[in-house]
Amino acid sequence: MTTHRHRVVIIDDTSDLRELLRLALARGGFDVVGEAADGRAGLEVVQATDPDLVLLDLSMPVVDGLDALPALRRAVPDALIIVLSGFGATQMSDRALAMGADGYVQKGSSLESVLAYLQDVVAGVPSSTARSMTVAAPSAPAGVPAAHAAHAAPRAPAPARPEASPAGAWTEALDLAPVGVLELADEPLLRVLQINPVARRQLAGADVGSPLGFVNGPLATLVAYHRMTDDAAFEADLGGVTVRVVLRRSSRASLLVYLDSGQDDVAVLRRAIATAAHEIRGPVAVICGIAEASTWGEDAGLDAESQTRLMTSVARQARILDSITADLLTTAQIQRGALRLDPREVDPVALVRSVVEDRFGIDVELEITDERHVVADPLRLEQMVTNLLGNAVKYGQAPYTVRVRPDGALVAVDVLDRGDGVPEDFRDQLFAEFSRASGTVATGTGLGLFVVRALAEAQGGRADYEPGAYGGSVFTVALPAVAG
C-alpha cells in the first residue's frame, strides 16, 4: 500500500525561504505542489492544486495573509492552513487563528521542529501534544468550529484547533509589545484583566482588577461606546498625549485595547526597535535554516544544483542584513553629525545594473537615457538605489522599472512600480525618520527613505516622490553630473 504524501502549497514573499521549506518538506515526506509570493497569487495556486496543507505567510505585498485567509478557507475548506509568523504570540497570529487558521509556525524555528509539528498536525495529533509550534491566546471565538470536517480519503483527518496556550506565553507577548495593551472584562465596569508595562505608564494607577472608569473616565466612556464595533479605532487623550486607540474583541469574551502614542518619542523608538528586529529575523531565519540543512548529508537529496542555490540564498540574505544594519548605522551617524562621505566619479548605470542583478531576484526593466557619470560616494549611491528598489518590491507591485535620465545638471535615477501608490495624506511624512503609513501590510524599519534623502542632500542632490503617470509610485534620487 502506498503511503499518502500530503500535498502542500507555500505562500510567502521570500523566495529563499520558499526554497528552504520546499527542500525540508520533501525530506519530511510532503509534496510541494505550488508556491506563490502573495495572497492573491496564492489563492489562484490553491484553487488550481487543491492541497491538503497550506503554509501561509501573514506579511506580504499585494494581498497579505490575513486578507487572503477567508478566501483560502472557502477555496479549500478541508485543508489545513498553518500561518508563518515572524514572532511568537503576535496580534496578527491571534487574529489568523480566530479567522480559521489551524495553527502557526514561528519563523526561525529549526526545520526539524517545523517538520515534526507539521507531521503531527496532518496525522491528527491532538493540539495539546502538537502545540509546541503554536500559540493561540485567546482561544477560538464563538461561531468558529472547533475542528474542520475530516479530510476525504486518502487525506488524514483534520486535528482540533489549537487550544489556548499557557497564560505565561500571552503575558510575555504583552510585555514585549511596543504599544500599550489592556485586556478588559466585557462588563459595565470594564475591569482590567491584564496590562502591559507601556499601558501602565500611559494609565497611571491602572492595575489588574482596576475598573477602567476609575483610572480614566473619558477612555472608559469611549471604550464602552465602541465595544460593539469590530476593530474600532479612535483617538483619546491620556494625560495630555493624544493616542490612537484600537479596540478588538478577543476570543474569550474580553476586550483588547491597544494604546499607540505615536507622537511619543519612547513609543516611536520602541516601534522602531520592534520593526528592525522583525526585519532582521527573516534573513537570520533563512541563513540558520540553510546551515541546518547543510548537516542533513547525502540522504537529504541536496545535489550540487540545490547546494549552489542555497549558497546563493545565504549571500542574498546576508546582503539584506547588511542593508538593514547600514541604514541603522547611517541613521546614527546622521543624528550624531558624524556622517562621512567619499565622493568620486561613479557610473550610475553600471551601479544600477549591479544592484538589480546582485540583490533582487525579480524582473526589472532598465531605461537608460543619460550615460553621464555622477560625483557621489559609490557605497552610499548603492545604498540609496538598493533602498528605493527594495521599497518598490516591498510596498508596490510589478512591473518594476529603473530609469536613468538627465535632470539638468543632475543625473536622476527613478524607481517605478505599479502598486497603489502612496496615500496623499502620508506623502508629507514619506521621508521622515521611522515613518510608515498606517495600515501598511509589509514591515520595515521606517528608515530607508529617510536615509535616501539625507544621503542625497549630503552629496548635493535630492530625493523626491511623485505618483506614477499610470498608477503606482516614482521615487527619484538625483546627484550632480560630472562636469564637462
XYZ file of N, CA and C in Angstrom, residues 42-170:
387
model
N -1.468 33.269 -4.355
C -1.601 32.048 -3.563
C -2.979 31.437 -3.686
N -4.013 32.280 -3.702
C -5.373 31.775 -3.840
C -5.544 31.069 -5.188
N -4.967 31.654 -6.237
C -5.056 31.023 -7.556
C -4.367 29.667 -7.573
N -3.184 29.584 -6.932
C -2.450 28.315 -6.887
C -3.235 27.278 -6.096
N -3.804 27.687 -4.971
C -4.576 26.766 -4.128
C -5.795 26.252 -4.879
N -6.486 27.131 -5.594
C -7.660 26.702 -6.355
C -7.281 25.718 -7.462
N -6.075 25.882 -8.007
C -5.650 25.006 -9.104
C -5.111 23.668 -8.615
N -4.615 23.602 -7.376
C -3.923 22.388 -6.914
C -4.672 21.611 -5.841
N -5.631 22.260 -5.143
C -6.410 21.587 -4.098
C -5.511 20.860 -3.098
N -4.683 21.590 -2.344
C -3.726 20.941 -1.439
C -4.376 20.438 -0.148
N -3.620 19.592 0.572
C -4.022 19.161 1.915
C -3.600 20.175 2.969
N -2.522 20.911 2.676
C -1.894 21.779 3.664
C -1.432 23.054 2.967
N -1.705 24.198 3.599
C -1.251 25.487 3.078
C -0.396 26.152 4.144
N 0.837 26.529 3.769
C 1.691 27.335 4.642
C 1.566 28.772 4.188
N 1.073 29.645 5.057
C 0.671 30.998 4.664
C 1.396 32.053 5.485
N 2.219 32.862 4.810
C 2.860 33.992 5.474
C 1.804 35.061 5.745
N 1.975 35.808 6.843
C 0.992 36.834 7.172
C 1.324 38.184 6.551
N 2.609 38.499 6.425
C 3.014 39.818 5.944
C 3.551 39.703 4.526
N 2.732 40.112 3.543
C 3.110 40.005 2.131
C 2.563 41.204 1.365
N 3.180 41.534 0.227
C 2.632 42.596 -0.610
C 1.390 42.131 -1.361
N 0.755 43.047 -2.070
C -0.432 42.835 -2.904
C -1.630 42.454 -2.035
N -1.659 41.214 -1.545
C -2.700 40.772 -0.604
C -1.999 40.015 0.518
N -2.149 40.478 1.754
C -1.456 39.831 2.865
C -2.201 38.582 3.314
N -1.571 37.853 4.237
C -2.132 36.578 4.657
C -3.476 36.690 5.330
N -3.657 37.724 6.166
C -4.934 37.876 6.860
C -6.074 38.128 5.878
N -5.806 38.953 4.860
C -6.861 39.223 3.878
C -7.155 37.995 3.024
N -6.116 37.210 2.751
C -6.296 36.033 1.902
C -6.934 34.863 2.643
N -6.790 34.838 3.956
C -7.192 33.666 4.739
C -8.655 33.259 4.555
N -9.634 34.181 4.647
C -11.028 33.745 4.471
C -11.275 33.125 3.094
N -10.687 33.721 2.038
C -10.886 33.178 0.689
C -10.220 31.811 0.547
N -9.050 31.651 1.157
C -8.379 30.351 1.127
C -9.211 29.295 1.850
N -9.781 29.687 2.983
C -10.601 28.737 3.748
C -11.818 28.300 2.932
N -12.422 29.251 2.192
C -13.572 28.885 1.352
C -13.136 28.002 0.189
N -11.948 28.283 -0.365
C -11.490 27.535 -1.543
C -11.151 26.098 -1.196
N -10.541 25.882 -0.023
C -10.158 24.525 0.386
C -10.612 24.302 1.837
N -11.910 24.120 2.034
C -12.449 24.036 3.398
C -11.890 22.875 4.200
N -11.432 21.808 3.534
C -10.923 20.652 4.263
C -9.419 20.697 4.474
N -8.740 21.665 3.884
C -7.280 21.742 4.024
C -6.906 22.344 5.372
N -5.724 22.013 5.810
C -5.153 22.632 6.997
C -4.383 23.877 6.569
N -4.596 24.980 7.269
C -3.879 26.225 6.966
C -3.031 26.583 8.177
N -1.725 26.566 7.972
C -0.770 26.904 9.030
C -0.099 28.210 8.632
N -0.211 29.226 9.490
C 0.365 30.520 9.138
C 1.817 30.588 9.603
N 2.601 31.369 8.858
C 4.009 31.593 9.174
C 4.124 32.965 9.823
N 4.705 33.011 11.018
C 4.767 34.266 11.758
C 6.205 34.599 12.101
N 6.535 35.906 12.017
C 7.896 36.327 12.336
C 8.188 36.303 13.814
N 7.183 36.407 14.652
C 7.369 36.370 16.087
C 6.385 35.386 16.690
N 6.487 35.179 17.996
C 5.687 34.157 18.650
C 4.227 34.528 18.782
N 3.824 35.130 19.888
C 2.411 35.386 20.153
C 2.040 36.786 19.714
N 1.981 37.030 18.414
C 1.649 38.349 17.912
C 0.156 38.497 17.728
N -0.277 39.753 17.683
C -1.693 40.058 17.485
C -2.187 39.481 16.163
N -1.360 39.585 15.106
C -1.780 39.088 13.795
C -1.999 37.589 13.813
N -1.138 36.856 14.535
C -1.287 35.409 14.588
C -2.550 35.021 15.342
N -2.855 35.758 16.409
C -4.100 35.501 17.143
C -5.306 35.695 16.229
N -5.268 36.777 15.445
C -6.388 37.050 14.539
C -6.490 35.960 13.468
N -5.331 35.486 12.994
C -5.344 34.432 11.977
C -6.009 33.171 12.509
N -5.704 32.813 13.746
C -6.317 31.626 14.350
C -7.828 31.816 14.491
N -8.229 33.028 14.881
C -9.657 33.294 15.036
C -10.383 33.292 13.695
N -9.638 33.571 12.614
C -10.265 33.657 11.291
C -10.249 32.325 10.545
N -9.730 31.271 11.162
C -9.826 29.964 10.517
C -8.537 29.222 10.323
N -7.388 29.797 10.738
C -6.131 29.058 10.631
C -6.110 27.936 11.661
N -5.329 26.908 11.378
C -5.274 25.743 12.261
C -4.075 25.763 13.195
N -3.245 26.760 13.099
C -2.067 26.847 13.946
C -1.043 27.704 13.249
N 0.112 27.894 13.883
C 1.136 28.614 13.160
C 2.528 28.181 13.546
N 3.415 28.412 12.597
C 4.828 28.090 12.745
C 5.590 29.393 12.903
N 6.454 29.431 13.871
C 7.253 30.632 14.086
C 8.491 30.580 13.202
N 8.661 31.595 12.367
C 9.858 31.660 11.533
C 11.094 31.720 12.425
N 12.101 30.965 12.044
C 13.304 30.905 12.863
C 13.381 29.639 13.687
N 12.247 28.910 13.802
C 12.297 27.614 14.469
C 13.116 26.648 13.616
N 13.704 25.645 14.253
C 14.511 24.699 13.491
C 13.636 23.953 12.488
N 14.236 23.593 11.364
C 13.490 22.881 10.326
C 12.966 21.544 10.838
N 13.759 20.868 11.668
C 13.321 19.573 12.219
C 12.075 19.751 13.075
N 12.035 20.815 13.889
C 10.860 21.018 14.746
C 9.650 21.424 13.903
N 9.866 22.195 12.841
C 8.769 22.548 11.943
C 8.190 21.295 11.292
N 9.074 20.427 10.784
C 8.619 19.184 10.159
C 7.866 18.311 11.149
N 8.416 18.182 12.357
C 7.756 17.339 13.365
C 6.359 17.861 13.672
N 6.236 19.193 13.774
C 4.933 19.791 14.063
C 3.948 19.537 12.925
N 4.394 19.762 11.697
C 3.507 19.572 10.551
C 3.101 18.107 10.405
N 4.026 17.190 10.665
C 3.699 15.769 10.594
C 2.665 15.395 11.644
N 2.791 15.984 12.850
C 1.791 15.749 13.892
C 0.432 16.310 13.479
N 0.439 17.505 12.912
C -0.816 18.158 12.544
C -1.571 17.353 11.498
N -0.881 16.932 10.436
C -1.582 16.193 9.383
C -1.978 14.795 9.839
N -1.301 14.288 10.889
C -1.661 12.971 11.414
C -2.816 13.047 12.407
N -3.284 14.273 12.707
C -4.414 14.425 13.613
C -4.045 14.334 15.065
N -2.761 14.598 15.414
C -2.345 14.579 16.821
C -3.068 15.699 17.555
N -3.625 15.444 18.739
C -4.340 16.490 19.480
C -3.443 17.694 19.711
N -4.061 18.885 19.711
C -3.286 20.111 19.812
C -2.511 20.205 21.116
N -2.980 19.556 22.181
C -2.246 19.599 23.437
C -0.889 18.936 23.306
N -0.762 18.000 22.335
C 0.522 17.327 22.105
C 1.335 18.045 21.049
N 0.671 18.547 20.005
C 1.377 19.170 18.882
C 1.401 20.679 18.992
N 1.399 21.199 20.192
C 1.230 22.631 20.365
C 2.546 23.374 20.464
N 3.669 22.669 20.416
C 4.948 23.324 20.637
C 5.213 24.443 19.642
N 4.607 24.363 18.454
C 4.838 25.386 17.445
C 3.698 26.385 17.374
N 2.704 26.280 18.262
C 1.546 27.157 18.149
C 1.358 27.992 19.390
N 0.757 29.145 19.213
C 0.297 29.971 20.311
C -1.082 30.453 19.928
N -2.057 30.224 20.767
C -3.411 30.638 20.427
C -4.050 31.279 21.629
N -3.681 32.499 21.926
C -4.258 33.196 23.053
C -4.929 34.456 22.548
N -6.200 34.637 22.791
C -7.134 33.732 23.435
C -7.611 32.626 22.479
N -8.496 31.743 23.018
C -8.949 30.598 22.230
C -9.955 31.021 21.178
N -10.325 30.066 20.302
C -11.179 30.385 19.150
C -12.519 30.956 19.592
N -13.019 31.992 18.894
C -14.262 32.647 19.286
C -15.490 31.831 18.937
N -16.598 32.230 19.536
C -17.859 31.569 19.218
C -18.156 31.723 17.745
N -18.720 30.686 17.153
C -19.047 30.741 15.738
C -17.980 30.160 14.846
N -16.767 29.934 15.381
C -15.712 29.288 14.609
C -15.669 27.834 15.041
N -15.819 26.894 14.145
C -15.875 25.489 14.527
C -14.606 25.046 15.234
N -14.754 24.119 16.180
C -13.595 23.642 16.941
C -12.680 22.807 16.085
N -13.173 22.247 15.014
C -12.320 21.463 14.110
C -12.976 21.414 12.745
N -12.175 21.293 11.719
C -12.726 21.127 10.384
C -13.227 19.690 10.226
N -14.081 19.477 9.242
C -14.530 18.114 8.972
C -13.352 17.266 8.552
N -13.496 15.953 8.727
C -12.400 15.055 8.346
C -12.133 15.156 6.863
N -10.862 14.985 6.496
C -10.497 15.012 5.083
C -11.086 13.781 4.380
N -11.453 13.976 3.129
C -11.880 12.829 2.327
C -10.674 11.961 2.029
N -10.866 10.645 1.987
C -9.748 9.745 1.709
C -9.109 10.131 0.379
N -7.743 10.058 0.279
C -6.883 9.482 1.285
C -6.308 10.493 2.258
N -6.958 11.656 2.422
C -6.413 12.667 3.316
C -6.589 12.254 4.767
N -5.658 12.722 5.599
C -5.739 12.423 7.034
C -6.812 13.294 7.672
N -7.391 12.875 8.802
C -8.400 13.699 9.458
C -7.787 14.984 9.986
N -8.563 16.078 9.920
C -8.059 17.356 10.424
C -8.061 17.351 11.941
N -7.045 17.943 12.559
C -6.989 17.977 14.018
C -7.906 19.049 14.569
N -8.130 18.974 15.872
C -8.863 20.050 16.531
C -8.046 21.318 16.453
N -8.720 22.461 16.523
C -7.997 23.720 16.505
C -7.100 23.819 17.732
N -5.964 24.546 17.600
C -5.075 24.678 18.743
C -5.803 25.281 19.930
N -5.534 24.742 21.106
C -6.136 25.281 22.311
C -5.349 26.497 22.759
N -5.897 27.201 23.734
C -5.193 28.372 24.246
C -3.882 27.948 24.868
N -2.848 28.737 24.627
C -1.553 28.440 25.206
C -1.562 28.824 26.672
N -0.553 28.381 27.442
C -0.489 28.796 28.824
C -0.492 30.311 28.925
N -1.084 30.821 30.013
C -1.222 32.265 30.167
C 0.120 32.960 30.093
N 1.190 32.272 30.501
C 2.507 32.895 30.504
C 2.928 33.360 29.132
N 2.610 32.596 28.091
C 3.027 32.967 26.734
C 2.342 34.255 26.303
N 1.050 34.364 26.607
C 0.311 35.573 26.244
C 0.829 36.767 27.035
